[in-house]
Amino acid sequence: MIQTRALTYRYASGPHLMFPDVDVAQGAVLLLTGPSGCGKSTWLALAAGLATPASGEMTVAEQRLGALNNIAADAWRARSIGFLPQKLHLSAALNVQQNLALAQWACGQPEDLVRIGAALTALGVHDLARRKPSQLSGGQAQRVALARAVLMQPQVILADEPTASLDDASAAAAVGLLLETARTQGATLVIATHDARVAALIPRGNNGQSGFQPLNLLPQKL
Ligand code: ADP
Ligand code: MG
């Protein structure tokens, strides 16, 4: 579940961004669109509790953001938010399995290789468990990053430009994988993208996700 009210963000040496209100039910899909620079990545950072709004309110995964101190926010994020960043930020020094173990560690949980194996299997990359990120293709690395994002079964999955620089078939596969993973886990899914192909890849209606909502951010500056 995600709810925002009169949300704004101000960069110290940049624009003052204002975001339209949203109400996204648990398990629904929010497609955050708009031209480059309109604030999509900033909105995701706010939703993940990585940035603090200048004003307004935001409730994500049953947590009213702003009510947490830094330590509590980190614990909440590790447990409740699955973040697929545009730049994947896999640790180059660790193999795939160890990269996923880091997500468990961040939750204060011991390494659970069975669970890691299951997550890698679900995303079709189990045979890559001992490879380093430098030994993965772009598509494989993205699957590994998604496995890491959903390992702790977060209530909310945030994906930033998941189809950037992918061809049509790979873009469809990436969006399909996000939808399927969110549906299986009952997670709310937010896809932020300026890629006009993505909207057509999200099914609507009865056999689609439990709810679909587009939110188009307009270019803005104050
Ligand atoms: P999008 O993801 O939609 O392309 P962003 O959220 O990255 O947009 O950026 C929104 C606006 O904030 C843009 O105008 C961008 O230039 C500006 N911006 C982003 N990061 C910073 C920063 N660290 N300092 C100042 N301005 C920033
Ligand atoms: Mg962005």
Short mmCIF file of C-alpha atoms and ligand atoms in Angstrom, two decimals:
data_model
loop_
_atom_site.label_atom_id
_atom_site.label_comp_id
_atom_site.label_asym_id
_atom_site.label_seq_id
_atom_site.Cartn_x
_atom_site.Cartn_y
_atom_site.Cartn_z
CA MET A 1 0.00 0.00 0.00
CA ILE A 2 1.23 3.46 -0.84
CA GLN A 3 -0.44 6.77 -0.05
CA THR A 4 0.91 10.25 -0.60
CA ARG A 5 -0.53 13.66 0.29
CA ALA A 6 0.82 16.98 -0.97
CA LEU A 7 4.30 15.51 -1.28
CA THR A 8 7.14 17.84 -2.25
CA TYR A 9 10.89 17.54 -2.37
CA ARG A 10 13.52 20.23 -2.60
CA TYR A 11 17.06 19.64 -3.81
CA ALA A 12 19.52 21.91 -2.03
CA SER A 13 20.87 23.20 -5.34
CA GLY A 14 18.09 22.07 -7.63
CA PRO A 15 14.39 22.09 -8.32
CA HIS A 16 11.49 22.06 -5.88
CA LEU A 17 9.43 19.06 -6.99
CA MET A 18 5.69 18.66 -6.30
CA PHE A 19 4.01 15.30 -6.66
CA PRO A 20 0.35 14.49 -7.29
CA ASP A 21 -1.39 12.44 -4.56
CA VAL A 22 -1.62 8.69 -5.04
CA ASP A 23 -3.47 5.84 -3.34
CA VAL A 24 -2.13 2.46 -4.41
CA ALA A 25 -3.75 -0.65 -2.91
CA GLN A 26 -1.61 -3.52 -1.67
CA GLY A 27 -0.78 -5.78 -4.62
CA ALA A 28 -1.56 -3.15 -7.25
CA VAL A 29 0.76 -1.74 -9.89
CA LEU A 30 1.72 1.94 -10.15
CA LEU A 31 3.29 3.02 -13.42
CA LEU A 32 5.20 6.23 -12.81
CA THR A 33 5.88 7.92 -16.13
CA GLY A 34 7.00 11.28 -17.46
CA PRO A 35 9.94 12.82 -19.24
CA SER A 36 13.48 12.61 -18.03
CA GLY A 37 14.01 14.97 -15.09
CA CYS A 38 10.36 15.12 -13.96
CA GLY A 39 11.14 13.48 -10.62
CA LYS A 40 10.52 9.74 -11.00
CA SER A 41 13.74 8.60 -9.34
CA THR A 42 13.25 11.20 -6.61
CA TRP A 43 9.75 9.83 -5.95
CA LEU A 44 11.21 6.32 -5.60
CA ALA A 45 13.87 7.58 -3.19
CA LEU A 46 11.12 9.18 -1.10
CA ALA A 47 9.06 5.96 -1.15
CA ALA A 48 12.10 3.99 0.00
CA GLY A 49 12.71 6.43 2.83
CA LEU A 50 16.07 7.35 1.31
CA ALA A 51 15.10 11.00 0.95
CA THR A 52 13.06 13.23 3.23
CA PRO A 53 10.19 15.28 1.80
CA ALA A 54 10.23 19.06 2.11
CA SER A 55 6.54 18.85 2.98
CA GLY A 56 3.60 16.50 2.73
CA GLU A 57 3.09 12.92 3.83
CA MET A 58 3.80 9.48 2.52
CA THR A 59 2.76 6.09 3.89
CA VAL A 60 4.45 3.05 2.39
CA ALA A 61 4.06 -0.58 3.45
CA GLU A 62 2.00 0.48 6.48
CA GLN A 63 4.71 2.86 7.64
CA ARG A 64 4.23 6.60 7.80
CA LEU A 65 7.57 7.88 6.60
CA GLY A 66 9.07 10.64 8.65
CA ALA A 67 8.00 8.88 11.84
CA LEU A 68 11.18 6.78 11.86
CA ASN A 69 14.69 7.60 12.99
CA ASN A 70 17.55 6.57 10.68
CA ILE A 71 18.15 3.21 12.32
CA ALA A 72 14.48 2.26 12.27
CA ALA A 73 14.20 3.49 8.69
CA ASP A 74 17.07 1.26 7.58
CA ALA A 75 15.50 -1.76 9.28
CA TRP A 76 12.09 -0.98 7.80
CA ARG A 77 13.55 -0.56 4.30
CA ALA A 78 15.51 -3.82 4.44
CA ARG A 79 12.35 -5.69 5.44
CA SER A 80 9.61 -3.92 3.51
CA ILE A 81 11.09 -2.48 0.33
CA GLY A 82 12.53 -4.33 -2.64
CA PHE A 83 14.50 -1.80 -4.66
CA LEU A 84 15.60 -2.51 -8.22
CA PRO A 85 17.73 0.56 -8.89
CA GLN A 86 18.61 1.74 -12.38
CA LYS A 87 22.26 1.11 -11.63
CA LEU A 88 22.10 -2.33 -10.03
CA HIS A 89 24.74 -1.83 -7.31
CA LEU A 90 25.73 -5.48 -7.04
CA SER A 91 28.94 -5.80 -5.07
CA ALA A 92 31.68 -6.65 -7.57
CA ALA A 93 33.74 -8.34 -4.85
CA LEU A 94 31.01 -10.84 -3.94
CA ASN A 95 29.48 -13.66 -5.92
CA VAL A 96 25.76 -13.79 -6.67
CA GLN A 97 24.89 -15.90 -3.63
CA GLN A 98 26.88 -13.61 -1.34
CA ASN A 99 25.22 -10.54 -2.83
CA LEU A 100 21.85 -11.99 -1.85
CA ALA A 101 23.14 -12.96 1.59
CA LEU A 102 23.90 -9.27 2.16
CA ALA A 103 20.17 -8.54 1.89
CA GLN A 104 19.49 -11.05 4.65
CA TRP A 105 22.25 -9.59 6.74
CA ALA A 106 20.73 -6.12 6.33
CA CYS A 107 17.53 -7.55 7.85
CA GLY A 108 19.44 -8.91 10.81
CA GLN A 109 18.84 -12.46 9.62
CA PRO A 110 21.40 -15.23 9.30
CA GLU A 111 22.44 -16.35 5.85
CA ASP A 112 19.81 -18.79 4.52
CA LEU A 113 21.18 -20.55 1.47
CA VAL A 114 17.95 -22.49 0.89
CA ARG A 115 15.98 -19.29 0.60
CA ILE A 116 18.63 -17.70 -1.60
CA GLY A 117 18.60 -20.77 -3.84
CA ALA A 118 14.82 -20.60 -4.13
CA ALA A 119 14.90 -16.91 -5.09
CA LEU A 120 17.58 -17.51 -7.73
CA THR A 121 15.61 -20.48 -9.09
CA ALA A 122 12.40 -18.42 -9.29
CA LEU A 123 14.25 -15.92 -11.49
CA GLY A 124 16.01 -18.54 -13.58
CA VAL A 125 19.56 -17.73 -12.46
CA HIS A 126 20.27 -20.48 -9.96
CA ASP A 127 23.19 -21.81 -12.01
CA LEU A 128 24.92 -18.41 -11.67
CA ALA A 129 25.10 -18.50 -7.86
CA ARG A 130 28.90 -18.65 -7.73
CA ARG A 131 29.63 -16.12 -10.44
CA LYS A 132 30.84 -12.60 -9.80
CA PRO A 133 28.70 -9.76 -11.23
CA SER A 134 31.41 -9.07 -13.85
CA GLN A 135 30.75 -12.56 -15.24
CA LEU A 136 27.05 -11.87 -15.88
CA SER A 137 25.29 -10.44 -18.92
CA GLY A 138 23.20 -7.31 -18.39
CA GLY A 139 19.98 -9.33 -18.35
CA GLN A 140 21.40 -11.89 -15.93
CA ALA A 141 22.65 -9.15 -13.61
CA GLN A 142 19.20 -7.56 -13.63
CA ARG A 143 17.59 -10.89 -12.69
CA VAL A 144 20.08 -11.31 -9.86
CA ALA A 145 19.34 -7.78 -8.63
CA LEU A 146 15.61 -8.54 -8.75
CA ALA A 147 16.16 -11.78 -6.83
CA ARG A 148 18.01 -9.74 -4.21
CA ALA A 149 15.26 -7.11 -4.13
CA VAL A 150 12.48 -9.64 -3.47
CA LEU A 151 14.44 -12.06 -1.28
CA MET A 152 12.90 -10.83 1.97
CA GLN A 153 9.42 -10.80 0.39
CA PRO A 154 8.96 -7.05 0.64
CA GLN A 155 5.49 -5.52 0.61
CA VAL A 156 6.57 -3.01 -2.00
CA ILE A 157 8.83 -3.42 -5.04
CA LEU A 158 10.30 -0.24 -6.59
CA ALA A 159 11.88 -0.54 -10.05
CA ASP A 160 13.71 2.40 -11.63
CA GLU A 161 13.86 2.31 -15.45
CA PRO A 162 13.94 -1.51 -15.58
CA THR A 163 13.83 -1.53 -19.40
CA ALA A 164 16.50 1.09 -20.05
CA SER A 165 18.74 0.00 -22.92
CA LEU A 166 16.88 -3.29 -23.44
CA ASP A 167 15.59 -4.44 -26.83
CA ASP A 168 11.84 -5.07 -27.22
CA ALA A 169 11.96 -8.76 -26.30
CA SER A 170 14.18 -8.21 -23.25
CA ALA A 171 12.05 -5.24 -22.13
CA ALA A 172 8.93 -7.41 -22.30
CA ALA A 173 10.71 -10.15 -20.36
CA ALA A 174 11.90 -7.72 -17.67
CA VAL A 175 8.44 -6.22 -17.14
CA GLY A 176 6.86 -9.68 -17.22
CA LEU A 177 9.27 -10.85 -14.55
CA LEU A 178 8.51 -7.87 -12.31
CA LEU A 179 4.74 -8.38 -12.66
CA GLU A 180 4.98 -12.11 -12.04
CA THR A 181 7.24 -11.69 -9.02
CA ALA A 182 5.01 -9.00 -7.50
CA ARG A 183 1.88 -11.09 -8.15
CA THR A 184 3.40 -14.23 -6.60
CA GLN A 185 4.46 -12.33 -3.48
CA GLY A 186 1.38 -10.13 -3.23
CA ALA A 187 3.65 -7.07 -3.39
CA THR A 188 2.74 -3.61 -4.58
CA LEU A 189 4.83 -2.81 -7.65
CA VAL A 190 6.01 0.62 -8.78
CA ILE A 191 7.70 0.89 -12.17
CA ALA A 192 9.25 4.29 -12.88
CA THR A 193 10.03 4.73 -16.55
CA HIS A 194 10.25 7.17 -19.41
CA ASP A 195 10.05 4.18 -21.78
CA ALA A 196 6.78 4.46 -23.71
CA ARG A 197 6.82 0.71 -24.42
CA VAL A 198 6.21 -0.27 -20.81
CA ALA A 199 2.55 0.78 -20.48
CA ALA A 200 1.52 -1.67 -23.21
CA LEU A 201 3.33 -4.51 -21.42
CA ILE A 202 1.14 -4.29 -18.31
CA PRO A 203 -2.06 -6.31 -18.63
CA ARG A 204 -5.36 -4.65 -17.58
CA GLY A 205 -8.65 -6.14 -16.53
CA ASN A 206 -9.65 -9.40 -14.96
CA ASN A 207 -6.60 -11.49 -15.58
CA GLY A 208 -4.23 -8.63 -14.89
CA GLN A 209 -2.80 -7.45 -11.60
CA SER A 210 -5.29 -6.61 -8.84
CA GLY A 211 -5.12 -2.95 -9.82
CA PHE A 212 -3.28 -0.78 -12.29
CA GLN A 213 -2.70 2.91 -11.97
CA PRO A 214 -0.77 5.25 -14.22
CA LEU A 215 0.72 8.41 -12.72
CA ASN A 216 2.21 10.80 -15.22
CA LEU A 217 4.56 13.35 -13.69
CA LEU A 218 4.76 16.53 -15.68
CA PRO A 219 7.95 18.48 -16.21
CA GLN A 220 8.09 20.86 -13.27
CA LYS A 221 10.20 23.59 -11.85
CA LEU A 222 9.69 26.18 -9.15
P1 ADP B 1 13.72 11.39 -13.41
O1 ADP B 1 14.06 10.14 -12.66
O2 ADP B 1 12.27 11.54 -13.71
O3 ADP B 1 14.54 11.53 -14.65
P2 ADP B 1 14.95 12.74 -11.14
O4 ADP B 1 14.10 12.40 -9.98
O5 ADP B 1 16.24 12.00 -11.30
O6 ADP B 1 14.08 12.65 -12.49
O7 ADP B 1 15.30 14.28 -11.10
C1 ADP B 1 14.28 15.26 -10.93
C2 ADP B 1 14.87 16.63 -11.01
O8 ADP B 1 15.75 16.84 -9.92
C3 ADP B 1 15.69 16.89 -12.27
O9 ADP B 1 15.47 18.21 -12.66
C4 ADP B 1 17.12 16.69 -11.80
O10 ADP B 1 17.98 17.46 -12.57
C5 ADP B 1 17.05 17.17 -10.38
N1 ADP B 1 18.03 16.49 -9.52
C6 ADP B 1 18.18 15.16 -9.37
N2 ADP B 1 19.15 14.87 -8.49
C7 ADP B 1 19.63 16.06 -8.06
C8 ADP B 1 20.66 16.45 -7.15
N3 ADP B 1 21.36 15.55 -6.46
N4 ADP B 1 20.87 17.79 -6.95
C9 ADP B 1 20.14 18.72 -7.61
N5 ADP B 1 19.16 18.41 -8.48
C10 ADP B 1 18.90 17.11 -8.72
MG MG B 2 15.25 8.55 -13.12
#
